[in-house]
CSV table of C-alpha atoms in Angstrom, one decimal:
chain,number,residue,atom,x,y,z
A,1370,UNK,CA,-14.4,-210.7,-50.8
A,1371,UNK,CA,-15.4,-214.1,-52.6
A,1372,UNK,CA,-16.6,-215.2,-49.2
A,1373,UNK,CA,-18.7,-212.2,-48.5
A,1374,UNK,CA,-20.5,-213.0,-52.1
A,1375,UNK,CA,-21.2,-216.7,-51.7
A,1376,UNK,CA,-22.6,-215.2,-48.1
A,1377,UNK,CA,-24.8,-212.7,-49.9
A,1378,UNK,CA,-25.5,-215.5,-52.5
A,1379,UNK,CA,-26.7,-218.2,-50.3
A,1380,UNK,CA,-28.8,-215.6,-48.1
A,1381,UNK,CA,-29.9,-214.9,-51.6
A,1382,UNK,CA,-30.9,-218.8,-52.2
A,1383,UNK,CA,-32.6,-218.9,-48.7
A,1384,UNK,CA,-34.9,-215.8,-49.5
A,1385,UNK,CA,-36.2,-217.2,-53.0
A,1386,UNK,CA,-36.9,-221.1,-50.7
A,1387,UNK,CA,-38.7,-218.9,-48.0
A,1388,UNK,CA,-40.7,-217.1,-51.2
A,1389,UNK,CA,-41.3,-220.3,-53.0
A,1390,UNK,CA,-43.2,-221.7,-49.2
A,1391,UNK,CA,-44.8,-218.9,-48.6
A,1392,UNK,CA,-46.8,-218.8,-52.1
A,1393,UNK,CA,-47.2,-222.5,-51.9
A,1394,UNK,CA,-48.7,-222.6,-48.6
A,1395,UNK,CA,-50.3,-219.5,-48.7
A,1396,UNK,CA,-48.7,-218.3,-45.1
A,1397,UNK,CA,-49.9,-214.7,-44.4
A,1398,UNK,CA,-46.6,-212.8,-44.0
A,1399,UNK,CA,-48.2,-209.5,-45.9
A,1400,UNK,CA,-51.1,-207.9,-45.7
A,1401,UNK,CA,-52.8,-207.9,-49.4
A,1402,UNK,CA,-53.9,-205.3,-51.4
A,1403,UNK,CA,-57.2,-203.9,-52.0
A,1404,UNK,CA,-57.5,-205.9,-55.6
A,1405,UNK,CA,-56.9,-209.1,-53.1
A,1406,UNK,CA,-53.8,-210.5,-54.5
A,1407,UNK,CA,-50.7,-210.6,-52.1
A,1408,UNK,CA,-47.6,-208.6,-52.5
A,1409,UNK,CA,-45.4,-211.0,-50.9
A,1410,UNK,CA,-44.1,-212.6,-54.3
A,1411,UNK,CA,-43.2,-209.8,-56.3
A,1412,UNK,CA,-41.6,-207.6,-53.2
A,1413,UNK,CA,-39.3,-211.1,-52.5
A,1414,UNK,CA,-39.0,-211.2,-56.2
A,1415,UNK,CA,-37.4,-207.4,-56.5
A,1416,UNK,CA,-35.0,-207.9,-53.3
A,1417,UNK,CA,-33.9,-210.9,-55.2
A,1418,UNK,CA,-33.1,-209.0,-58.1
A,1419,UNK,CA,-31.7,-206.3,-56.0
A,1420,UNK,CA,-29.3,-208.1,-54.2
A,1421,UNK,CA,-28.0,-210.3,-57.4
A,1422,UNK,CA,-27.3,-206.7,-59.0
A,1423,UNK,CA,-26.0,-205.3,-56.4
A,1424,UNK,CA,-23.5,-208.3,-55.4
A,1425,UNK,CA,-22.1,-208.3,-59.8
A,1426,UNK,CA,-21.1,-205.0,-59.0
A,1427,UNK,CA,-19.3,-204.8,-55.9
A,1428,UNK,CA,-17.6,-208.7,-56.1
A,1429,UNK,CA,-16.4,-211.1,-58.7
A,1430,UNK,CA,-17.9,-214.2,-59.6
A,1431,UNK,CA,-17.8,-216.6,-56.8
A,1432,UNK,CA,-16.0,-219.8,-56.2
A,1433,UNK,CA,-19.1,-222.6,-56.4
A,1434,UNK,CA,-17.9,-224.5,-53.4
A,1435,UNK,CA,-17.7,-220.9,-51.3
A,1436,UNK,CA,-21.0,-220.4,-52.5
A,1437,UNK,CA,-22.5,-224.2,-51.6
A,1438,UNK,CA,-20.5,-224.0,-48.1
A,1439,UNK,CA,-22.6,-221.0,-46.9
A,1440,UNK,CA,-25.7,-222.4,-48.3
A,1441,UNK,CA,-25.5,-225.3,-46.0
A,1442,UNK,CA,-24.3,-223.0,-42.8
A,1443,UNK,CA,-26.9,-220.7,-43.0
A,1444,UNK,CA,-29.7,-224.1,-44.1
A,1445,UNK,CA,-28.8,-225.8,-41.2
A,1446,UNK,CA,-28.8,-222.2,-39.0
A,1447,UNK,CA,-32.2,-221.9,-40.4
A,1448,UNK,CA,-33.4,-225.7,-39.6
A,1449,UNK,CA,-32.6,-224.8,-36.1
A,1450,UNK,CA,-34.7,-221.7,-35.9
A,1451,UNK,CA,-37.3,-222.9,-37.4
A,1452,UNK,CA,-37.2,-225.9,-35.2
A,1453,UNK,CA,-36.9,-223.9,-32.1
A,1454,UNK,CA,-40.1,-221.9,-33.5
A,1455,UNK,CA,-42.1,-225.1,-34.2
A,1456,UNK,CA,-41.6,-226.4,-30.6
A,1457,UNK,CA,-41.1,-222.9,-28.7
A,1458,UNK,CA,-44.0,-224.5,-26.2
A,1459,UNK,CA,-42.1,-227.6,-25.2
A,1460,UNK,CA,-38.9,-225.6,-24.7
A,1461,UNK,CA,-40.2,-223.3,-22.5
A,1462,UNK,CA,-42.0,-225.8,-20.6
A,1463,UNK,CA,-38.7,-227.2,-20.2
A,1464,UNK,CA,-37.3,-224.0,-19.2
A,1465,UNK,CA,-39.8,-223.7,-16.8
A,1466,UNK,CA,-39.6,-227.1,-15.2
A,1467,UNK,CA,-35.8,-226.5,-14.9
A,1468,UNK,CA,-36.1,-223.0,-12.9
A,1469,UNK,CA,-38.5,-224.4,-11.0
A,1470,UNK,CA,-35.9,-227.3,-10.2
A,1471,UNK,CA,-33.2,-224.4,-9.4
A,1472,UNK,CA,-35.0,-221.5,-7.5
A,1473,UNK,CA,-37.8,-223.6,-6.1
A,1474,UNK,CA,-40.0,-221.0,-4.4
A,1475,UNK,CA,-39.0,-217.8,-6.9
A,1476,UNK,CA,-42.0,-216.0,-7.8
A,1477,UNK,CA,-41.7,-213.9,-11.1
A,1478,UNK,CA,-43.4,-210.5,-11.8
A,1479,UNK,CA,-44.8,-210.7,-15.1
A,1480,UNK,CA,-45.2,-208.1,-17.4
A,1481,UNK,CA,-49.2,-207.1,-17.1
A,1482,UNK,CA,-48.8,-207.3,-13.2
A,1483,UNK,CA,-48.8,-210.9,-12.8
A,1484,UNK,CA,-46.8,-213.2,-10.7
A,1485,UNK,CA,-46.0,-216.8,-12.1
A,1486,UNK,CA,-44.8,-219.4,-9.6
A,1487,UNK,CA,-43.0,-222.6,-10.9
A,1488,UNK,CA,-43.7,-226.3,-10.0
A,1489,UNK,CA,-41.1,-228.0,-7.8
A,1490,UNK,CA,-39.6,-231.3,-8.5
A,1491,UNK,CA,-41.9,-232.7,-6.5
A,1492,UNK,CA,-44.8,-231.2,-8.5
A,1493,UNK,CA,-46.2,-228.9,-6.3
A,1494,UNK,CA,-46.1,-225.1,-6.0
A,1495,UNK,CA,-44.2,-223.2,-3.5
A,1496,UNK,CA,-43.5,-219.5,-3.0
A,1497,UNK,CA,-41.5,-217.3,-1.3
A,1498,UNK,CA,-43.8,-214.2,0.5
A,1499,UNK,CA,-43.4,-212.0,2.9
A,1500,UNK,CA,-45.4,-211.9,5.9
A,1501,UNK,CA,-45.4,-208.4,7.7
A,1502,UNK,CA,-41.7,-208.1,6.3
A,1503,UNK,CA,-40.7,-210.9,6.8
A,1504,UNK,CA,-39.7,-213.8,4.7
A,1505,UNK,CA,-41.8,-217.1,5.0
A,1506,UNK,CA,-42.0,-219.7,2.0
A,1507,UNK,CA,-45.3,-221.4,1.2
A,1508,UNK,CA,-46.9,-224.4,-0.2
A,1509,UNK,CA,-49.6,-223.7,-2.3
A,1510,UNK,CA,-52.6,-225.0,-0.9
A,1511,UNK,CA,-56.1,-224.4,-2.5
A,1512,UNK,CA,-58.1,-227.3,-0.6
A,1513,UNK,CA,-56.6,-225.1,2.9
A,1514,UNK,CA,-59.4,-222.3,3.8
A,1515,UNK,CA,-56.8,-220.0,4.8
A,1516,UNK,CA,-53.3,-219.0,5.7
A,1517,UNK,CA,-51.8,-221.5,8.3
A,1518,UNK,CA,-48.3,-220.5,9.5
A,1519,UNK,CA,-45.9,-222.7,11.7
A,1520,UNK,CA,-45.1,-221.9,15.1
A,1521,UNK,CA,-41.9,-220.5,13.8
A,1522,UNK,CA,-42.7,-218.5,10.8
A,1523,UNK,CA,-45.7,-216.3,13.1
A,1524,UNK,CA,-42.9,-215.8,15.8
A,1525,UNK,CA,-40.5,-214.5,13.1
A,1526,UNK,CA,-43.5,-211.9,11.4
A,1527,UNK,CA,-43.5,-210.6,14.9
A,1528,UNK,CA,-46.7,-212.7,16.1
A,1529,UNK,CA,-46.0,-212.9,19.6
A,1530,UNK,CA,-46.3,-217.0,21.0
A,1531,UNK,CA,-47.7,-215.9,24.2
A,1532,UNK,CA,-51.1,-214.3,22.7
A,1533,UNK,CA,-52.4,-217.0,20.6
A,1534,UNK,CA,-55.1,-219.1,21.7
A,1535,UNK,CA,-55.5,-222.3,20.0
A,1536,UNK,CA,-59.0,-222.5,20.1
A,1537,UNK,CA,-60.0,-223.6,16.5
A,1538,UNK,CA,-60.2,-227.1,15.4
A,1539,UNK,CA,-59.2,-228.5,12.0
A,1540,UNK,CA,-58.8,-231.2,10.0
A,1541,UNK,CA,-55.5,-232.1,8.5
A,1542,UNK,CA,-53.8,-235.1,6.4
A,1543,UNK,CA,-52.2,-236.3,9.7
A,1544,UNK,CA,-55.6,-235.5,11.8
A,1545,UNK,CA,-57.6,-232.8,13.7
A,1546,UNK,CA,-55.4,-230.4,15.3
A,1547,UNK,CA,-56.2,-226.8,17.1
A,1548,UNK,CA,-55.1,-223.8,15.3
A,1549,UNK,CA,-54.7,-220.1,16.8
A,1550,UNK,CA,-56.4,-217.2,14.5
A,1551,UNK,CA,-54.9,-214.2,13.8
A,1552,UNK,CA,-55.0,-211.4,11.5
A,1553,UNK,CA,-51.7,-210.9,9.1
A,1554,UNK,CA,-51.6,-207.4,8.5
A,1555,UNK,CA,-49.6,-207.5,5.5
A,1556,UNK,CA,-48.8,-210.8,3.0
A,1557,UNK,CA,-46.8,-209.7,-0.7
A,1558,UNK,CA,-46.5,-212.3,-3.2
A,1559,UNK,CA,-44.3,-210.8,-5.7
A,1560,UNK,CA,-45.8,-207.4,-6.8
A,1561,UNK,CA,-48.9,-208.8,-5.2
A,1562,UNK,CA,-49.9,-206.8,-2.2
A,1563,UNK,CA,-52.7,-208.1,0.4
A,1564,UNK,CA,-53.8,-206.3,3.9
A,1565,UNK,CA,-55.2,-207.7,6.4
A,1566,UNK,CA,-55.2,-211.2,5.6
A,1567,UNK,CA,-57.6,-213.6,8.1
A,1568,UNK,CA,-55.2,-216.7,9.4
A,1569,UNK,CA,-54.2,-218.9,11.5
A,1570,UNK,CA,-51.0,-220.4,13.6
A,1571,UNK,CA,-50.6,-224.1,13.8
A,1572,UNK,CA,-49.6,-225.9,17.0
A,1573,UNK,CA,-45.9,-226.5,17.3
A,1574,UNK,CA,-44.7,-230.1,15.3
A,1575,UNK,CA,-48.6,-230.2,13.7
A,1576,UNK,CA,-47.3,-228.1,10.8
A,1577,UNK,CA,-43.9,-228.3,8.4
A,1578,UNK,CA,-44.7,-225.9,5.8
A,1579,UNK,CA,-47.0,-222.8,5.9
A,1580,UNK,CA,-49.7,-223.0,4.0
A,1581,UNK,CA,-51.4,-220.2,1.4
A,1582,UNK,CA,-54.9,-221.2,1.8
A,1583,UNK,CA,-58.3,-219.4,0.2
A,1584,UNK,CA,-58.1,-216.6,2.7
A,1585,UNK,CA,-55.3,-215.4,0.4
A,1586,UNK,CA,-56.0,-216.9,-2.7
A,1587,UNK,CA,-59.6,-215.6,-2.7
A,1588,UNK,CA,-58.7,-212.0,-2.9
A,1589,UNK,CA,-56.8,-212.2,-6.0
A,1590,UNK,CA,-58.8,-211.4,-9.0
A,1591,UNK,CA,-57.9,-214.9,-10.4
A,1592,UNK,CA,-55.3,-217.8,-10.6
A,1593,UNK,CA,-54.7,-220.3,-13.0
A,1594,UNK,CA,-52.3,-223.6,-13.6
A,1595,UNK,CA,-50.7,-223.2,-16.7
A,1596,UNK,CA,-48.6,-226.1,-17.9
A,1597,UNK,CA,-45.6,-225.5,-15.5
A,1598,UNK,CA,-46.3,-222.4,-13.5
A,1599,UNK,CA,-48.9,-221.2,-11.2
A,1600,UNK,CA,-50.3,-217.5,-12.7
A,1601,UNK,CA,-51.7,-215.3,-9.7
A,1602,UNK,CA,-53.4,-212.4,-10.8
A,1603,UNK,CA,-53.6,-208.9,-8.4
């Protein structure tokens, strides 16, 4: 019982500290009233009082060391929240960079219809999308004009080898090449939906990694880099 009032105490102590800040620095934690003067102070005030009546009357006095141990718990428990509020942007930039490390490629819907990708180690984006059902993962690529699949990944979305012409020359980083263009009749990033996408297939050996170039990129309504993760917007 004595523990349970030094408890109610030192939560007690903690509200009258978070009172005492809040008038000093003015922070706007209630609304204030028409005459313009906050009610902040005297509603923390009358809790006070509540709680110090209320406590007299169920408990005993407590033991001062019982009362000074939970003071310091629930200080430091409030030192770390407050800390973890204060740098809330670095932690989950850091939360970020580490699920980017562990599901490289992992595309999350967001909330309003967005889909956030997370930088690689490496520093670059990569997703996971499906290509006319099937699965192909992506680098990122906004200086590429359009989608470039591998040999491989257009045989596995059911482009058929044997059709493509490669009749369209290209510049890469290890030279010009000849791609094949074809139209992608479905590409889903995420929640994110696109028909009829314009692309193209790259020779065999000219290409390791897809690309998602402008032809994709250029129907969404927007994308943005922010801090660790790619935002695409439908």
């Amino acid at each position: 019982m004595r523990q349970i009032y030094g408890f109610t105490l030192a939560v007690l102590v903690l509200v009258m500290i978070a009172a005492g800040l809040t008038y000093l620095f003015e922070f706007p934690m209630l609304e204030e009233t028409f005459s313009g003067a906050s009610e902040t102070p005297r509603i923390v005030a009358l809790s006070a009082i509540g709680c110090v009546v209320m406590a007299s009357l169920v408990f005993g006095a407590p033991r001062a060391g019982e009362v000074l141990r939970a003071v310091v718990v629930w200080g430091l428990i409030g030192l770390v929240l407050v800390g973890g509020y204060t740098y809330r942007t670095e932690l989950v930039a850091g939360g970020y960079r580490i699920l980017g490390a562990l599901a490289p490629g992992m595309t999350v819907p967001q909330t309003d219809g967005t889909v956030a990708v997370m930088r690689d180690a490496s520093g670059h984006f990569q997703l996971e999308a499906l290509v006319n059902d099937n699965k192909v993962r992506f680098l990122v690529d906004t200086g590429a004009s359009a989608v470039v699949l591998t040999e491989q990944d257009a045989e596995a979305s059911g482009i058929n080898p044997a059709s493509l012409s490669y009749s369209v020359p290209v510049s890469t980083a290890n030279g010009r090449t000849m791609v094949a263009p074809v139209s992608l009749a479905q590409v889903s990033i995420g929640g994110i939906s696109l028909s009829n996408v314009r692309g193209f297939v790259a020779r065999p050996g000219s290409l390791e990694t897809s690309l998602l170039g402008m032809t994709a990129l250029s129907r969404l309504s927007g994308w943005q880099v922010e801090g660790e993760r790619l935002v695409l917007k439908p």
